Amino acid sequence: MSAHLKAFACGARDTLPMLLGALPFGIIFGTLAIASGLSMPATLLMSALVFAGSAQFIAVSLVASGAGLAVLLATTLIVNLRHMLYSASLLPYVRQLSPRWKVPLAFWLTDETYAVVHRHYLDANASNEHKHWYFLGSCLAMYSNWFVCTLIGALLGSSLPGMAGWGLDFAMVATFIGIVVPLLRTCPMLLSAVVAAVVAVAANGLPYKLGLMLAALAGVIAGVLAERWSLESGKLTGGVDEPV
Amino acid sequence: MSLFEIALIGGMALITFSIRYGLFAVGHRVRFNPLVSRALTYVPVAVLTAIIAPAMLLPGDGSWQLSWQNAYLIGGIAAILIAALSRNLLATIFGGMLVFFLWRWLLA
């Protein structure tokens, strides 16, 4: 096997645990998208062209609740902004590549691939020359897995039309809880979540799902303020997560 | 596909790609304002919690349901407990859904 193929295969292999986590997520996304009223081609196209799990989930739940296009796009922007941190962190390693490489690698940059690839770039034992092939292997593993899972979910959702009434929307709530709760390791994070929750519930009646934006903004501000305050008063004992 | 779906997917794809590719395209090292990068770390928690809380407390038509008969609330509390104890995504999804469906079935 040539060296690039080897690096490619290693990237795909090291992404396997992430695939396992994304598996139910993708299937549930496909099912929910159909139950929310999105057509089959739109569901598949969203996974093929957007390729951003949490943003897609949120978009589908907003579609189901009748949100407008502007709110949907603004939410996508906010939810995906974190990817800018990932590309900033990987930039030193990919800047010498041609656009032929940079465009697809950027398109496929997800939380999971970032986690795997960043670790690999820091690994001094691996050959630097082929690390972008490793990156590509991780990307394609995630992408094909996400697309196939969406397809399975969408087929399930359209063959069982009654599924909308099953309460599958709870699957999304449970998924988000599973993502958020382990992140609540510091007081500012916890406060951010509490403020976002209170504002979201209080502002739930606002039109165009504006309550979501307002709550997210309030949560972020609360977290940043609490962090500053706890740093200033020297009360922060636990380690705050570094932003990559 | 409807026009709405085309605009939605096209817009989401464009926004997401621009965020991911922007810095790669510029190509030189970027230093974020530390306040901005700190704020970004709170985004996932704030956005997701802002979706979770109303989905548990005001499910369906958006009316307040602080009651043990609300399966979304009970299932959500179960999922939070499982997530806090196990920190495992799969266990949280399946455990939460199991409690949710059992609760609905018991109440039916």
XYZ file of N, CA and C in Angstrom, chain A residues 16-220:
615
model
N -13.197 5.659 13.606
C -14.241 4.659 13.875
C -15.069 4.904 15.143
N -14.442 5.194 16.297
C -15.273 5.421 17.499
C -16.252 6.579 17.319
N -15.824 7.590 16.564
C -16.699 8.731 16.312
C -17.895 8.313 15.441
N -17.636 7.393 14.512
C -18.715 6.927 13.637
C -19.809 6.269 14.467
N -19.367 5.501 15.458
C -20.317 4.799 16.308
C -21.236 5.789 17.018
N -20.660 6.893 17.495
C -21.458 7.912 18.164
C -22.401 8.619 17.214
N -21.951 8.807 15.948
C -22.770 9.557 14.989
C -23.881 8.696 14.393
N -23.725 7.369 14.519
C -24.669 6.437 13.890
C -26.136 6.681 14.277
N -26.472 6.613 15.584
C -27.885 6.837 15.943
C -28.305 8.265 15.634
N -27.379 9.182 15.791
C -27.630 10.595 15.538
C -28.097 10.797 14.093
N -27.393 10.157 13.152
C -27.739 10.278 11.732
C -29.080 9.641 11.414
N -29.306 8.464 11.990
C -30.564 7.761 11.713
C -31.737 8.562 12.278
N -31.573 9.055 13.503
C -32.643 9.841 14.118
C -32.867 11.131 13.328
N -31.772 11.728 12.828
C -31.936 12.937 12.023
C -32.810 12.662 10.798
N -32.499 11.555 10.075
C -33.265 11.225 8.868
C -34.735 11.026 9.177
N -35.021 10.283 10.255
C -36.400 10.006 10.632
C -37.131 11.288 11.001
N -36.460 12.106 11.824
C -37.079 13.345 12.298
C -37.327 14.321 11.162
N -36.387 14.376 10.213
C -36.521 15.323 9.113
C -37.796 15.020 8.335
N -38.025 13.738 8.060
C -39.230 13.346 7.326
C -40.470 13.651 8.176
N -40.398 13.303 9.483
C -41.541 13.551 10.370
C -41.832 15.043 10.499
N -40.802 15.893 10.332
C -41.011 17.339 10.451
C -41.560 17.944 9.167
N -41.695 17.123 8.122
C -42.288 17.621 6.897
C -41.304 17.944 5.789
N -40.031 17.651 6.002
C -39.049 17.851 4.933
C -39.200 16.692 3.935
N -39.022 16.980 2.637
C -39.159 15.913 1.645
C -37.913 15.030 1.684
N -38.031 13.848 1.073
C -36.914 12.900 1.015
C -35.688 13.513 0.328
N -35.841 14.091 -0.884
C -34.648 14.683 -1.506
C -34.039 15.808 -0.670
N -34.871 16.611 -0.033
C -34.343 17.715 0.776
C -33.562 17.172 1.971
N -34.079 16.106 2.589
C -33.404 15.503 3.740
C -32.018 15.001 3.350
N -31.951 14.280 2.213
C -30.665 13.718 1.778
C -29.707 14.821 1.341
N -30.262 15.815 0.644
C -29.433 16.901 0.145
C -28.859 17.710 1.306
N -29.640 17.864 2.374
C -29.141 18.621 3.518
C -27.934 17.911 4.120
N -28.014 16.589 4.261
C -26.860 15.863 4.807
C -25.682 15.890 3.845
N -25.968 15.896 2.532
C -24.886 15.871 1.549
C -24.205 17.226 1.409
N -24.966 18.314 1.513
C -24.401 19.635 1.212
C -24.075 20.470 2.445
N -24.830 20.292 3.523
C -24.566 21.094 4.726
C -23.574 20.352 5.619
N -23.865 19.077 5.898
C -22.967 18.208 6.659
C -22.544 18.840 7.979
N -23.541 19.151 8.813
C -23.282 19.711 10.139
C -24.399 19.218 11.048
N -24.109 18.136 11.795
C -25.140 17.442 12.560
C -26.016 18.311 13.437
N -25.414 19.060 14.372
C -26.278 19.787 15.314
C -27.082 20.859 14.596
N -26.474 21.542 13.630
C -27.217 22.575 12.900
C -28.382 21.959 12.133
N -28.164 20.772 11.569
C -29.238 20.111 10.827
C -30.382 19.693 11.749
N -30.033 19.171 12.911
C -31.043 18.781 13.896
C -31.887 19.977 14.299
N -31.206 21.072 14.625
C -31.911 22.253 15.089
C -32.777 22.811 13.970
N -32.235 22.814 12.742
C -33.005 23.323 11.609
C -34.294 22.533 11.444
N -34.181 21.215 11.545
C -35.358 20.383 11.359
C -36.400 20.639 12.447
N -35.931 20.817 13.693
C -36.908 21.073 14.760
C -37.527 22.455 14.577
N -36.772 23.398 14.042
C -37.333 24.728 13.782
C -38.331 24.676 12.623
N -38.028 23.888 11.589
C -38.958 23.729 10.462
C -40.283 23.184 10.985
N -40.182 22.174 11.872
C -41.395 21.557 12.408
C -42.234 22.567 13.176
N -41.576 23.544 13.822
C -42.340 24.498 14.614
C -42.694 25.731 13.798
N -42.429 25.695 12.484
C -42.886 26.756 11.604
C -42.039 28.016 11.608
N -40.730 27.882 11.919
C -39.868 29.064 11.926
C -39.600 29.539 10.495
N -39.296 30.825 10.342
C -39.016 31.388 9.024
C -37.582 31.159 8.600
N -37.324 31.419 7.317
C -36.006 31.188 6.729
C -34.910 31.987 7.427
N -35.196 33.263 7.737
C -34.175 34.137 8.339
C -33.724 33.569 9.683
N -34.682 33.123 10.493
C -34.333 32.561 11.801
C -33.533 31.276 11.632
N -33.940 30.456 10.662
C -33.232 29.199 10.404
C -31.780 29.455 10.019
N -31.562 30.439 9.149
C -30.196 30.707 8.690
C -29.357 31.365 9.784
N -29.965 32.264 10.548
C -29.238 32.906 11.646
C -28.832 31.859 12.680
N -29.718 30.905 12.942
C -29.405 29.851 13.907
C -28.257 28.992 13.385
N -28.288 28.665 12.093
C -27.203 27.887 11.489
C -25.864 28.595 11.691
N -25.867 29.894 11.461
C -24.638 30.681 11.608
C -24.103 30.579 13.040
N -24.993 30.802 14.008
C -24.563 30.795 15.412
C -24.073 29.414 15.838
N -24.859 28.390 15.468
C -24.520 27.042 15.912
C -23.203 26.574 15.290
N -22.912 27.013 14.058
C -21.703 26.534 13.379
C -20.478 27.412 13.565
N -20.636 28.541 14.242
C -19.493 29.449 14.410
C -18.285 28.763 15.047
N -18.552 27.768 15.877
C -17.445 27.092 16.557
C -16.451 26.484 15.560
N -16.933 26.169 14.340
C -16.025 25.582 13.357
C -14.900 26.529 12.980
N -15.128 27.829 13.203
C -14.085 28.787 12.879
C -12.890 28.579 13.825
N -13.186 28.198 15.052
C -12.093 27.885 15.986
C -11.297 26.685 15.494
N -12.000 25.703 14.942
C -11.314 24.509 14.449
C -10.416 24.868 13.274
N -10.962 25.651 12.323
C -10.137 25.936 11.148
C -8.967 26.835 11.541
N -9.165 27.722 12.531
C -8.046 28.554 12.992
C -6.953 27.671 13.581
N -7.370 26.637 14.306
C -6.397 25.789 14.966
C -5.667 24.879 13.968
N -6.333 24.504 12.878
C -5.691 23.620 11.893
C -4.944 24.397 10.810
N -5.202 25.690 10.736
C -4.631 26.513 9.663
C -3.113 26.363 9.490
N -2.317 26.384 10.572
C -0.869 26.276 10.387
C -0.471 25.003 9.641
N -1.267 23.950 9.733
C -0.903 22.673 9.115
C -1.358 22.568 7.670
N -2.403 23.314 7.316
C -2.949 23.136 5.963
C -2.666 24.324 5.046
N -2.055 25.379 5.591
C -1.943 26.597 4.773
C -1.114 26.417 3.524
N -0.162 25.471 3.523
C 0.684 25.297 2.337
C 0.003 24.428 1.271
N -1.156 23.843 1.593
C -1.841 22.997 0.610
C -2.515 23.855 -0.455
N -2.755 23.244 -1.620
C -3.444 23.971 -2.691
C -4.942 24.009 -2.398
N -5.678 24.941 -3.028
C -7.129 24.999 -2.822
C -7.808 23.668 -3.157
N -7.228 22.920 -4.087
C -7.772 21.608 -4.443
C -7.901 20.723 -3.189
N -7.011 20.903 -2.231
C -7.089 20.183 -0.961
C -7.887 20.964 0.078
N -7.613 22.268 0.149
C -8.199 23.048 1.254
C -9.718 23.124 1.176
N -10.247 23.233 -0.055
C -11.705 23.349 -0.180
C -12.423 22.106 0.351
N -12.077 20.903 -0.137
C -12.790 19.737 0.406
C -12.517 19.502 1.894
N -11.280 19.720 2.346
C -10.995 19.481 3.768
C -11.808 20.425 4.646
N -11.987 21.663 4.191
C -12.800 22.616 4.956
C -14.264 22.203 4.925
N -14.739 21.799 3.761
C -16.146 21.395 3.641
C -16.471 20.252 4.597
N -15.525 19.338 4.767
C -15.773 18.151 5.596
C -15.316 18.305 7.043
N -14.956 19.497 7.462
C -14.440 19.689 8.827
C -15.576 19.670 9.859
N -15.636 18.586 10.635
C -16.668 18.483 11.676
C -15.995 18.400 13.047
N -16.801 18.436 14.091
C -16.260 18.315 15.451
C -15.421 17.048 15.587
N -15.974 15.946 15.065
C -15.338 14.640 15.234
C -13.998 14.588 14.504
N -14.021 15.006 13.223
C -12.789 14.984 12.439
C -11.757 15.924 13.044
N -12.197 17.075 13.526
C -11.252 18.001 14.160
C -10.532 17.307 15.313
N -11.322 16.641 16.161
C -10.746 16.002 17.343
C -9.685 14.977 16.944
N -10.003 14.168 15.943
C -9.087 13.099 15.528
C -7.856 13.675 14.821
N -8.087 14.609 13.900
C -7.011 15.119 13.048
C -6.050 16.019 13.824
N -6.590 16.819 14.726
C -5.743 17.722 15.498
C -4.737 16.920 16.318
N -5.233 15.839 16.908
C -4.370 14.955 17.698
C -3.248 14.414 16.794
N -3.601 14.047 15.568
C -2.625 13.466 14.643
C -1.574 14.491 14.203
N -1.995 15.730 13.986
C -1.036 16.758 13.581
C 0.000 17.011 14.673
N -0.407 16.812 15.932
C 0.523 17.028 17.045
C 1.461 15.839 17.252
N 1.132 14.706 16.595
C 1.903 13.488 16.781
C 3.223 13.569 16.008
N 4.331 13.663 16.729
C 5.637 13.861 16.082
C 6.124 12.595 15.393
N 5.561 11.443 15.755
C 6.036 10.181 15.171
C 5.507 9.930 13.758
N 4.371 10.568 13.426
C 3.783 10.332 12.102
C 4.457 11.244 11.079
N 4.535 10.766 9.839
C 5.208 11.566 8.809
C 4.345 12.763 8.417
N 4.963 13.940 8.431
C 4.221 15.169 8.172
C 3.695 15.248 6.751
N 4.425 14.585 5.853
C 4.138 14.686 4.429
C 2.749 14.165 4.077
N 2.251 13.199 4.850
C 0.990 12.548 4.463
C -0.167 12.854 5.396
N 0.016 13.854 6.251
C -1.032 14.092 7.242
C -2.328 14.581 6.620
N -2.245 15.262 5.474
C -3.502 15.680 4.842
C -4.274 14.495 4.276
N -3.570 13.411 3.943
C -4.277 12.195 3.519
C -5.012 11.574 4.698
N -4.390 11.626 5.855
C -5.033 11.147 7.089
C -6.308 11.958 7.352
N -6.182 13.276 7.224
C -7.303 14.210 7.369
C -8.437 13.794 6.419
N -8.088 13.554 5.156
C -9.075 13.175 4.149
C -9.759 11.852 4.514
N -8.976 10.901 5.029
C -9.545 9.612 5.412
C -10.587 9.772 6.504
N -10.264 10.611 7.488
C -11.216 10.861 8.566
C -12.485 11.524 8.020
N -12.311 12.504 7.133
C -13.438 13.223 6.541
C -14.381 12.276 5.813
N -13.796 11.454 4.937
C -14.648 10.601 4.101
C -15.357 9.534 4.930
N -14.696 9.067 5.996
C -15.353 8.098 6.875
C -16.587 8.739 7.519
N -16.429 9.957 8.040
C -17.550 10.656 8.680
C -18.658 10.942 7.670
N -18.246 11.419 6.498
C -19.215 11.862 5.495
C -20.065 10.700 4.995
N -19.407 9.583 4.638
C -20.186 8.471 4.097
C -21.097 7.894 5.176
N -20.572 7.802 6.408
C -21.377 7.299 7.519
C -22.616 8.181 7.741
N -22.428 9.489 7.724
C -23.525 10.435 7.975
C -24.575 10.329 6.883
N -24.110 10.202 5.635
C -25.056 10.141 4.527
C -25.864 8.839 4.568
N -25.176 7.723 4.783
C -25.874 6.433 4.814
C -26.872 6.396 5.981
N -26.469 6.920 7.146
C -27.380 6.934 8.304
C -28.595 7.805 8.031
N -28.379 8.952 7.380
C -29.515 9.809 7.039
C -30.474 9.071 6.113
N -29.898 8.366 5.132
C -30.713 7.611 4.169
C -31.549 6.559 4.896
N -30.899 5.805 5.801
C -31.625 4.766 6.551
C -32.759 5.402 7.354
N -32.453 6.484 8.052
C -33.466 7.150 8.862
C -34.603 7.690 8.023
N -34.269 8.288 6.868
C -35.295 8.873 6.006
C -36.197 7.779 5.437
N -35.593 6.621 5.084
C -36.403 5.512 4.566
C -37.332 4.986 5.659
N -36.796 4.847 6.878
C -37.615 4.424 8.019
C -38.774 5.385 8.223
N -38.425 6.687 8.217
C -39.430 7.710 8.482
C -40.514 7.730 7.434
N -40.150 7.490 6.150
C -41.199 7.584 5.136
C -41.970 6.279 4.985
N -41.393 5.131 5.451
C -42.173 3.901 5.349
C -43.122 3.748 6.537
N -42.864 4.510 7.596
C -43.758 4.478 8.758
C -44.303 5.881 8.984
N -45.312 6.281 8.207
C -45.750 7.681 8.249
C -46.295 8.101 9.613
N -46.734 7.143 10.435
C -47.271 7.502 11.740
C -46.208 7.939 12.724
N -44.945 7.820 12.311
C -43.835 8.055 13.238
C -43.831 9.447 13.852
N -44.414 10.422 13.147
C -44.433 11.792 13.659
C -45.098 11.852 15.026
N -46.076 10.974 15.253
C -46.798 11.009 16.515
C -46.167 10.148 17.602
N -45.038 9.523 17.313
C -44.446 8.607 18.279
C -43.678 9.316 19.382
N -43.443 10.595 19.232
C -42.644 11.296 20.233
C -41.162 11.142 19.968
N -40.797 10.904 18.685
C -39.376 10.777 18.366
C -38.630 12.083 18.575
N -39.380 13.186 18.600
C -38.707 14.458 18.862
C -37.992 14.398 20.212
N -38.447 13.486 21.074
C -37.738 13.352 22.345
C -36.320 12.822 22.137
N -36.128 12.046 21.067
C -34.784 11.530 20.783
C -33.801 12.686 20.645
N -34.269 13.777 20.042
C -33.401 14.929 19.860
C -33.092 15.585 21.210
N -34.121 15.694 22.043
C -33.910 16.269 23.376
C -32.874 15.445 24.134
N -33.039 14.115 24.083
C -32.109 13.232 24.801
C -30.696 13.364 24.226
N -30.600 13.489 22.902
C -29.287 13.632 22.266
C -28.606 14.918 22.728
N -29.360 16.009 22.731
C -28.780 17.290 23.144
C -28.376 17.253 24.614
N -29.197 16.608 25.438
C -28.839 16.475 26.858
C -27.516 15.713 26.982
N -27.388 14.648 26.182
C -26.160 13.856 26.212
C -24.930 14.629 25.761
N -25.146 15.650 24.946
C -24.017 16.483 24.506
C -23.715 17.563 25.544
N -24.765 18.189 26.078
C -24.581 19.351 26.949
C -24.084 18.966 28.347
N -24.716 17.993 28.964
C -24.426 17.713 30.379
C -22.933 17.466 30.647
N -22.256 16.652 29.818
C -20.813 16.465 30.102
C -19.980 17.740 29.939
N -20.533 18.756 29.273
C -19.785 20.011 29.101
C -19.901 20.925 30.322
N -20.851 20.604 31.219
C -21.120 21.496 32.358
C -20.162 21.209 33.504
N -18.860 21.407 33.240
C -17.868 21.047 34.250
C -17.417 22.228 35.085
N -17.733 23.449 34.626
C -17.299 24.626 35.381
C -18.528 25.440 35.759
N -18.375 26.281 36.798
C -19.501 27.115 37.219
C -19.994 28.039 36.104
N -19.107 28.708 35.361
C -19.613 29.564 34.285
C -20.418 28.790 33.225
N -19.981 27.574 32.900
C -20.726 26.753 31.937
C -22.132 26.452 32.470
N -22.174 26.063 33.749
C -23.446 25.723 34.370
C -24.364 26.940 34.379
N -23.802 28.089 34.734
C -24.595 29.314 34.775
C -25.101 29.666 33.373
N -24.238 29.517 32.380
C -24.618 29.780 30.999
C -25.843 28.937 30.617
N -25.811 27.649 30.997
C -26.925 26.758 30.677
C -28.194 27.178 31.409
N -28.066 27.517 32.701
C -29.250 27.882 33.486
C -29.897 29.151 32.927
N -29.065 30.152 32.620
C -29.607 31.408 32.078
C -30.281 31.153 30.730
N -29.628 30.363 29.859
C -30.212 30.057 28.550
C -31.561 29.355 28.722
N -31.631 28.425 29.686
C -32.874 27.681 29.904
C -33.995 28.601 30.372
N -33.685 29.451 31.352
C -34.717 30.337 31.909
C -35.225 31.300 30.836
N -34.296 31.921 30.095
C -34.708 32.872 29.065
C -35.497 32.158 27.961
N -35.055 30.951 27.580
C -35.742 30.220 26.511
C -37.184 29.916 26.901
N -37.392 29.518 28.146
C -38.743 29.187 28.600
C -39.583 30.459 28.704
N -38.984 31.524 29.262
C -39.732 32.777 29.432
C -40.088 33.410 28.092
N -39.197 33.265 27.098
C -39.399 33.941 25.813
C -39.992 33.003 24.768
N -40.511 31.866 25.214
C -40.986 30.861 24.273
C -42.118 31.360 23.371
N -42.909 32.302 23.874
C -44.042 32.773 23.098
C -43.695 33.750 21.977
N -42.440 34.210 21.934
C -42.066 35.189 20.903
C -42.193 34.590 19.502
N -42.548 35.414 18.524
C -42.698 34.898 17.161
C -41.359 34.522 16.535
N -41.403 33.775 15.447
C -40.233 33.362 14.644
C -39.167 32.662 15.476
N -39.551 32.066 16.592
C -38.570 31.383 17.434
C -37.440 32.325 17.868
N -37.749 33.602 18.005
C -36.723 34.557 18.417
C -36.241 34.264 19.830
N -37.089 33.599 20.616
C -36.709 33.249 21.986
C -35.423 32.436 22.021
N -35.222 31.602 21.003
C -34.017 30.769 20.943
C -32.758 31.626 20.837
N -32.822 32.619 19.928
C -31.681 33.527 19.723
C -31.367 34.296 21.005
N -32.461 34.835 21.571
C -32.337 35.647 22.774
C -31.722 34.822 23.902
N -32.216 33.588 24.054
C -31.742 32.716 25.126
C -30.279 32.336 24.907
N -29.917 32.047 23.660
C -28.534 31.669 23.371
C -27.601 32.835 23.685
N -28.011 34.007 23.272
C -27.206 35.203 23.512
C -27.045 35.456 25.012
N -28.165 35.362 25.743
C -28.121 35.579 27.190
C -27.210 34.553 27.856
N -27.291 33.296 27.393
C -26.471 32.238 27.966
C -24.987 32.497 27.743
N -24.624 32.937 26.531
C -23.221 33.204 26.215
C -22.705 34.362 27.066
